[in-house]
Amino acid sequence: PSGKQGMEVRSGLGWAGAGRVSLLAVLLCLWWRAAAERVRYSIPEELGRGSLVGPLARDLGLSADELPARKLRIVAGDEKQYFSLEEDNTNLRVNDRIDRESICGAVSPCVLSLEAVVENPFDMFHVSVTIQDINDNAPQFNREFVTIEIIESTPPGTRFPLGSGRDPDIGVNSLQSYELTPNPLFSLLVRESPDGTKHAELVLEKFLDREKQRNHHLILTAVDGGDPIRSGTAQIKINVTDANDNPPVFTKDLYKVRLMENLPEGSFAFQVKATDNDEGTNAEITYSFSDIAKSVRQLFTLDPRTGDVKVTGLLDYEERKYFEASVEGKDGGGLTAHAKVHIDIIDVNDNAPTLSLLPILNPIPEDSVPSTVVAVINVRDRDSGENGEVSCKMDGNLPFRLETSSENTYKLITASPLDRENVSAYNITITATDHGRPALSSSTEVVLEVSDVNDNAPVFEEAEYSAYVAENNAAGALVVRVQARDADAGANGRVSYWLAGGSAGAAGAAALVSVEARSGALYAQRSLDYEQCREFAVAVRAQDGGSPARSSTATVRVFVLDRNDNAPRVLWPAVAPGEAPGGAPTPFEMVPRSAEAGYLVAKVVAVDADAGRNAWLSYELVQASEASLFRVGLHSGEVRTARAVSERDAAKQRVVAVVKDHGQPALSATATLHVVLAESLQEALPELSERAAGGEAAAGELQFYLVLALALLSALFLLSVALAVLARLRRAGPPGVLRCLGAQRFSVAGAAFPADFCEGTLPYSYNLCVAAPARAVPEAAWPPPPVPIVSAEELLGGDSCEKPSPNNSAVTGEPPGD
């Protein structure tokens, strides 16, 4: 667009003829992408802060809806940030005062470059802003008063330099012409040097007559071409002197000098030389600068006697590459000569490159794919030629690389996958080196942090934990503490614990133990019983706080340790019902009076629900009618005669044995045997009749109370009891008495154990029948004692926490084969 502000897009395509318009439309789509990557604006200098440069977001093709996600930003290579984006990242505006003359000097056009960066996806656009000159400077002369001495004999046509006006503006705004006060003796001549500078010279039109007028006053005006026009003036005073035959003559009309910009102060730069053919004071020449800018006068000094020019300031090629001055040589008679001096400054590599860095992603997600843009680096070198050519490199072997985006712009991108758990931050040093001799370099450091993503599941310290808990523990007692570690950070690494199930399922495990979510400590929910549950397993799940969450599982096997909390239980002889309230006939053992020492009377059968030493049983005889007649096997429980039975021994004997386990403290139970000493059943009948009569009386009393209680119950209760009794009898099978009589004819002790019972005292199921080897008694002569049928549940006092074995549910009542 035309005017002082707008966006300029150049395609570089030229088309001739209306017939090519359609082809242009076809190629426009292909060209648009390349054109969009270079956006050009043009603004006048001296715009105020906040002035609009251009609608950058719109020109880049970004809609208002996608701006928040694309994150439009700019990065400028200049040390001073002249431009900024609005808060909504829409328009490019002036950030600071722009003075074209101070930025670019006489260079035209004056262009400031910057890069526009967008994300999601990443893209980079090059933006150039051309600074247009405005007529904000008036021409100025180096000297407001110029004095010229002219000998009256000077011929017409002689020229006298008047100097040149200075205007930092360029183009039509710069100095365009000079004007001189009208005078018939003098005229004005304007010459233009190769660099475009215009110089004014005074031309003598007629001979001067000192006697008529010694002094002449003129005004020189310099005018620029701006709108409005600006001008500057200098006053010229001309002194007419007496004749001097020979004026000075310089050896050169134009001195061309090349100086290195790094010349130290006080260094000799060059020499001007003039000669005069006169003698005496008329031949003594004094040198001075007649037309020189103030800035140049501060950099050079001219020795008035020798014409030597020395450097008195710092020469900087980047500030000014060219100087021009006029040197005047005046002899003692007042005659002068003038020469031009052109000074070219030669660039040396005295400026190190500068880097400006714009972070795009910091921190960087550790799951970033390779070639993700992390930062944009802009490089500048104020030197020229090879001294200003710069290359960048990155120090160290890091998972990043530099990629050239444009002549002075690099992109820092990821070269390989990142892992925050291995390296959480990278200290990257980027070095820019120019191609000068010697080369100069500079570096900048950037710390890039890697942000965590939930890419690690918690890991338990052990895949399987073992815990040992003594039974009868208090509810809430600590069982074990599990620990899982997550290499992630923050919420992604915060681990919580849950029960995931176990040998009895999640519900069963939750009934036994609980886990604290934060610490991983497992606590017992209730007191554990070794006899019911000896071991169980629970699965503990560790889950992090990421999204989505990750988890892992570990198995905790809990072993319940036995304590001696069960006393031995005597299975045979059974507790004598006759000794209990409402007693019935008491089982007895019959021993012939002819029995010798070592005769097996009976075997005390006991079991302990505990395990290990707590279930090891020993037997002792604690009481007997005849203490010397019986003895008990310490480990077998067999009751045998200690001596031969004599006639003096009472017919009825009572033997009490104690059964002890080996726990700490030891627990015990007693077993009572009733022994009848008789050779035959007929001989024992009187004793049996006495015991039966006492039993029948007690039974009659019991029956009375039972009938009275049953009469008070409802018919429904009677029916329920009857059904329960029938079901019990059906499960129990034939009476044990019949089974026992099928094998032996004497008193029988029967006991049943689970087929898979392996921890207690009894390793297998059996029925015990003891018979005296004496005289045979008819089977129907006396009723044998009843054989107790005991289930495994009654023996062990509880169920296991595991599923019961099929062998545990039935009790075998069959007697052994022999």
Tab-separated table of C-alpha atoms in Angstrom, residues 347-610:
chain	number	residue	atom	x	y	z
A	347	ASP	CA	36.466	-2.440	9.206
A	348	VAL	CA	38.319	-4.729	11.576
A	349	ASN	CA	36.809	-7.571	13.532
A	350	ASP	CA	36.290	-5.675	16.755
A	351	ASN	CA	32.712	-6.686	17.485
A	352	ALA	CA	31.780	-10.063	18.886
A	353	PRO	CA	28.452	-11.527	17.794
A	354	THR	CA	25.444	-10.901	20.012
A	355	LEU	CA	22.734	-13.454	20.714
A	356	SER	CA	19.153	-12.928	21.761
A	357	LEU	CA	17.161	-15.975	22.795
A	358	LEU	CA	13.408	-16.443	22.896
A	359	PRO	CA	12.312	-19.574	24.834
A	360	ILE	CA	9.363	-21.310	23.213
A	361	LEU	CA	8.993	-24.299	25.560
A	362	ASN	CA	10.399	-24.075	29.061
A	363	PRO	CA	9.823	-26.407	30.749
A	364	ILE	CA	9.734	-29.025	28.006
A	365	PRO	CA	7.333	-31.960	28.416
A	366	GLU	CA	9.392	-35.113	28.552
A	367	ASP	CA	7.143	-36.764	25.977
A	368	SER	CA	7.976	-34.129	23.349
A	369	VAL	CA	8.661	-35.687	19.978
A	370	PRO	CA	12.003	-35.080	18.252
A	371	SER	CA	12.246	-31.840	16.222
A	372	THR	CA	10.083	-29.958	18.712
A	373	VAL	CA	11.135	-26.281	18.688
A	374	VAL	CA	12.398	-25.278	22.134
A	375	ALA	CA	13.800	-21.793	21.530
A	376	VAL	CA	14.598	-19.284	18.772
A	377	ILE	CA	18.068	-17.674	18.703
A	378	ASN	CA	18.725	-14.456	16.824
A	379	VAL	CA	22.371	-13.585	16.056
A	380	ARG	CA	23.807	-10.196	15.058
A	381	ASP	CA	27.333	-8.969	14.323
A	382	ARG	CA	27.899	-5.260	13.690
A	383	ASP	CA	30.985	-5.918	11.601
A	384	SER	CA	30.872	-6.206	7.812
A	385	GLY	CA	31.926	-8.789	5.282
A	386	GLU	CA	33.483	-11.916	6.701
A	387	ASN	CA	33.829	-10.165	10.030
A	388	GLY	CA	30.039	-10.065	10.225
A	389	GLU	CA	29.356	-13.621	9.068
A	390	VAL	CA	28.379	-15.728	12.068
A	391	SER	CA	27.891	-19.417	12.722
A	392	CYS	CA	26.411	-20.971	15.855
A	393	LYS	CA	27.103	-24.200	17.644
A	394	MET	CA	25.928	-25.870	20.797
A	395	ASP	CA	28.394	-27.149	23.378
A	396	GLY	CA	28.186	-30.661	24.761
A	397	ASN	CA	26.506	-33.874	23.698
A	398	LEU	CA	22.910	-33.044	24.486
A	399	PRO	CA	19.597	-34.255	23.045
A	400	PHE	CA	19.187	-30.945	21.205
A	401	ARG	CA	20.440	-29.479	17.956
A	402	LEU	CA	20.551	-26.128	16.199
A	403	GLU	CA	18.785	-25.699	12.898
A	404	THR	CA	19.186	-22.675	10.640
A	405	SER	CA	15.942	-20.813	10.060
A	406	SER	CA	17.264	-17.773	8.193
A	407	GLU	CA	20.523	-15.898	7.753
A	408	ASN	CA	20.634	-14.696	11.342
A	409	THR	CA	18.078	-16.940	13.045
A	410	TYR	CA	18.454	-20.430	14.465
A	411	LYS	CA	15.952	-22.832	16.000
A	412	LEU	CA	16.888	-24.946	19.000
A	413	ILE	CA	15.006	-28.227	18.588
A	414	THR	CA	14.958	-31.596	20.339
A	415	ALA	CA	17.121	-34.218	18.661
A	416	SER	CA	16.106	-37.304	20.667
A	417	PRO	CA	13.500	-38.305	23.259
A	418	LEU	CA	13.789	-36.820	26.755
A	419	ASP	CA	13.478	-38.594	30.069
A	420	ARG	CA	12.935	-36.390	33.105
A	421	GLU	CA	13.703	-39.280	35.434
A	422	ASN	CA	17.244	-39.419	34.030
A	423	VAL	CA	17.893	-35.700	33.453
A	424	SER	CA	15.477	-33.124	34.848
A	425	ALA	CA	17.206	-30.007	33.469
A	426	TYR	CA	19.729	-29.139	30.770
A	427	ASN	CA	22.217	-26.273	30.938
A	428	ILE	CA	22.789	-25.449	27.278
A	429	THR	CA	25.579	-23.147	26.124
A	430	ILE	CA	25.221	-21.716	22.615
A	431	THR	CA	28.308	-20.091	21.098
A	432	ALA	CA	28.245	-17.720	18.121
A	433	THR	CA	31.551	-17.236	16.255
A	434	ASP	CA	32.225	-14.851	13.393
A	435	HIS	CA	34.554	-15.510	10.456
A	436	GLY	CA	36.950	-12.671	11.159
A	437	ARG	CA	40.688	-12.978	11.799
A	438	PRO	CA	41.071	-13.447	14.624
A	439	ALA	CA	37.584	-14.788	15.120
A	440	LEU	CA	35.470	-13.382	17.918
A	441	SER	CA	32.775	-15.269	19.705
A	442	SER	CA	30.205	-14.885	22.406
A	443	SER	CA	27.978	-17.350	24.153
A	444	THR	CA	24.774	-17.484	26.081
A	445	GLU	CA	23.445	-20.047	28.489
A	446	VAL	CA	19.907	-21.242	28.797
A	447	VAL	CA	18.580	-23.640	31.415
A	448	LEU	CA	15.822	-25.829	30.029
A	449	GLU	CA	13.812	-27.803	32.527
A	450	VAL	CA	12.026	-31.009	31.610
A	451	SER	CA	8.476	-31.236	32.912
A	452	ASP	CA	7.127	-34.543	34.099
A	453	VAL	CA	4.494	-36.672	32.424
A	454	ASN	CA	3.025	-39.779	33.972
A	455	ASP	CA	5.129	-42.348	32.115
A	456	ASN	CA	6.199	-44.469	35.088
A	457	ALA	CA	4.046	-46.815	37.117
A	458	PRO	CA	4.750	-47.273	40.836
A	459	VAL	CA	7.246	-50.058	41.541
A	460	PHE	CA	7.123	-52.053	44.763
A	461	GLU	CA	10.350	-52.702	46.604
A	462	GLU	CA	9.430	-56.391	46.604
A	463	ALA	CA	7.191	-58.325	44.272
A	464	GLU	CA	5.943	-60.449	47.176
A	465	TYR	CA	5.940	-59.582	50.847
A	466	SER	CA	5.852	-62.061	53.740
A	467	ALA	CA	4.418	-61.066	57.099
A	468	TYR	CA	4.212	-63.082	60.313
A	469	VAL	CA	1.529	-62.321	62.865
A	470	ALA	CA	1.016	-64.195	66.098
A	471	GLU	CA	-2.556	-65.252	66.603
A	472	ASN	CA	-4.794	-63.509	69.118
A	473	ASN	CA	-3.337	-60.206	68.010
A	474	ALA	CA	-5.117	-56.992	68.919
A	475	ALA	CA	-7.410	-55.521	66.270
A	476	GLY	CA	-5.583	-52.718	64.480
A	477	ALA	CA	-2.125	-54.196	65.001
A	478	LEU	CA	0.460	-53.437	62.303
A	479	VAL	CA	0.985	-56.416	60.030
A	480	VAL	CA	3.523	-55.135	57.505
A	481	ARG	CA	4.356	-51.956	55.630
A	482	VAL	CA	4.651	-52.050	51.849
A	483	GLN	CA	6.477	-49.396	49.900
A	484	ALA	CA	6.245	-48.484	46.213
A	485	ARG	CA	8.257	-45.785	44.514
A	486	ASP	CA	7.291	-43.790	41.444
A	487	ALA	CA	10.054	-42.082	39.488
A	488	ASP	CA	7.668	-39.358	38.322
A	489	ALA	CA	7.314	-36.037	40.120
A	490	GLY	CA	4.479	-34.146	41.749
A	491	ALA	CA	1.058	-35.717	41.545
A	492	ASN	CA	2.397	-38.202	38.964
A	493	GLY	CA	4.728	-39.609	41.618
A	494	ARG	CA	2.346	-39.435	44.591
A	495	VAL	CA	1.479	-43.047	45.429
A	496	SER	CA	-1.619	-44.275	47.245
A	497	TYR	CA	-2.367	-47.857	48.248
A	498	TRP	CA	-5.518	-49.980	47.920
A	499	LEU	CA	-6.521	-53.560	48.489
A	500	ALA	CA	-6.969	-55.311	45.171
A	501	GLY	CA	-8.056	-58.746	46.428
A	502	GLY	CA	-6.528	-61.868	47.861
A	503	SER	CA	-6.927	-65.583	48.528
A	504	ALA	CA	-10.484	-64.945	49.707
A	505	GLY	CA	-11.202	-62.166	47.250
A	506	ALA	CA	-11.205	-58.432	47.829
A	507	ALA	CA	-14.109	-58.600	50.284
A	508	GLY	CA	-12.508	-61.400	52.295
A	509	ALA	CA	-9.138	-59.635	52.360
A	510	ALA	CA	-10.805	-56.431	53.490
A	511	ALA	CA	-12.367	-58.329	56.394
A	512	LEU	CA	-8.946	-59.485	57.577
A	513	VAL	CA	-6.644	-56.519	56.905
A	514	SER	CA	-6.844	-52.906	55.800
A	515	VAL	CA	-4.225	-50.679	54.167
A	516	GLU	CA	-3.528	-47.044	54.890
A	517	ALA	CA	-3.708	-45.181	51.580
A	518	ARG	CA	-0.731	-42.866	52.130
A	519	SER	CA	1.762	-44.946	54.127
A	520	GLY	CA	1.132	-48.432	52.749
A	521	ALA	CA	0.807	-49.892	56.258
A	522	LEU	CA	-1.364	-53.020	56.545
A	523	TYR	CA	-3.319	-53.362	59.783
A	524	ALA	CA	-5.246	-56.354	61.093
A	525	GLN	CA	-8.983	-55.741	61.078
A	526	ARG	CA	-9.663	-58.324	63.770
A	527	SER	CA	-7.921	-60.825	65.965
A	528	LEU	CA	-6.586	-63.757	63.946
A	529	ASP	CA	-6.964	-67.380	64.967
A	530	TYR	CA	-4.347	-69.832	63.826
A	531	GLU	CA	-6.785	-72.706	64.172
A	532	GLN	CA	-9.210	-71.011	61.769
A	533	CYS	CA	-6.827	-69.395	59.344
A	534	ARG	CA	-3.171	-70.245	59.146
A	535	GLU	CA	-2.184	-68.118	56.191
A	536	PHE	CA	-3.755	-65.907	53.589
A	537	ALA	CA	-2.651	-63.636	50.751
A	538	VAL	CA	-3.821	-60.165	49.825
A	539	ALA	CA	-3.030	-58.112	46.723
A	540	VAL	CA	-2.100	-54.487	47.329
A	541	ARG	CA	-2.361	-52.046	44.431
A	542	ALA	CA	-0.152	-48.941	44.320
A	543	GLN	CA	-1.608	-46.180	42.169
A	544	ASP	CA	-0.138	-42.799	41.325
A	545	GLY	CA	-2.010	-39.512	41.007
A	546	GLY	CA	-1.381	-38.976	37.293
A	547	SER	CA	-3.987	-38.719	34.589
A	548	PRO	CA	-4.434	-41.347	33.392
A	549	ALA	CA	-3.301	-43.068	36.574
A	550	ARG	CA	-0.770	-45.913	36.514
A	551	SER	CA	-0.638	-48.735	39.014
A	552	SER	CA	1.111	-51.963	39.956
A	553	THR	CA	0.262	-54.797	42.313
A	554	ALA	CA	2.226	-56.722	44.940
A	555	THR	CA	1.203	-59.816	46.876
A	556	VAL	CA	1.386	-59.866	50.659
A	557	ARG	CA	1.374	-63.339	52.230
A	558	VAL	CA	0.396	-63.226	55.883
A	559	PHE	CA	1.372	-66.217	58.025
A	560	VAL	CA	-0.452	-66.618	61.335
A	561	LEU	CA	1.852	-67.938	64.056
A	562	ASP	CA	0.419	-70.372	66.531
A	563	ARG	CA	0.151	-69.636	70.234
A	564	ASN	CA	-0.672	-72.198	72.909
A	565	ASP	CA	-4.278	-71.117	73.327
A	566	ASN	CA	-5.906	-74.566	73.086
A	567	ALA	CA	-5.759	-77.174	75.835
A	568	PRO	CA	-5.567	-80.838	74.810
A	569	ARG	CA	-8.958	-82.440	74.161
A	570	VAL	CA	-9.499	-86.013	75.297
A	571	LEU	CA	-11.326	-88.089	72.728
A	572	TRP	CA	-11.157	-91.375	74.607
A	573	PRO	CA	-12.212	-92.123	77.165
A	574	ALA	CA	-15.102	-89.771	76.540
A	575	VAL	CA	-16.330	-87.519	79.312
A	576	ALA	CA	-18.345	-89.819	81.470
A	577	PRO	CA	-21.960	-88.745	81.165
A	578	GLY	CA	-22.616	-90.408	84.478
A	579	GLU	CA	-20.318	-87.925	86.100
A	580	ALA	CA	-22.214	-85.000	84.590
A	581	PRO	CA	-25.683	-83.777	85.573
A	582	GLY	CA	-28.297	-86.259	84.445
A	583	GLY	CA	-25.573	-88.835	83.973
A	584	ALA	CA	-25.831	-92.028	81.990
A	585	PRO	CA	-23.874	-95.275	82.337
A	586	THR	CA	-20.163	-94.709	82.351
A	587	PRO	CA	-17.953	-96.680	79.939
A	588	PHE	CA	-15.590	-99.112	81.626
A	589	GLU	CA	-12.617	-101.260	80.815
A	590	MET	CA	-12.534	-104.898	81.971
A	591	VAL	CA	-9.195	-106.388	82.948
A	592	PRO	CA	-8.912	-110.087	83.849
A	593	ARG	CA	-7.468	-110.784	87.230
A	594	SER	CA	-5.028	-113.069	85.534
A	595	ALA	CA	-3.511	-110.152	83.609
A	596	GLU	CA	0.237	-109.902	83.893
A	597	ALA	CA	2.369	-106.774	84.052
A	598	GLY	CA	2.245	-104.785	80.790
A	599	TYR	CA	-1.323	-105.758	80.004
A	600	LEU	CA	-2.895	-103.049	77.750
A	601	VAL	CA	-5.875	-101.704	79.619
A	602	ALA	CA	-6.824	-98.818	77.294
A	603	LYS	CA	-5.341	-96.062	75.226
A	604	VAL	CA	-5.975	-92.431	76.140
A	605	VAL	CA	-6.642	-90.629	72.881
A	606	ALA	CA	-6.259	-86.800	72.896
A	607	VAL	CA	-5.824	-84.136	70.312
A	608	ASP	CA	-4.578	-80.504	70.475
A	609	ALA	CA	-5.808	-77.955	67.917
A	610	ASP	CA	-2.524	-76.043	68.176
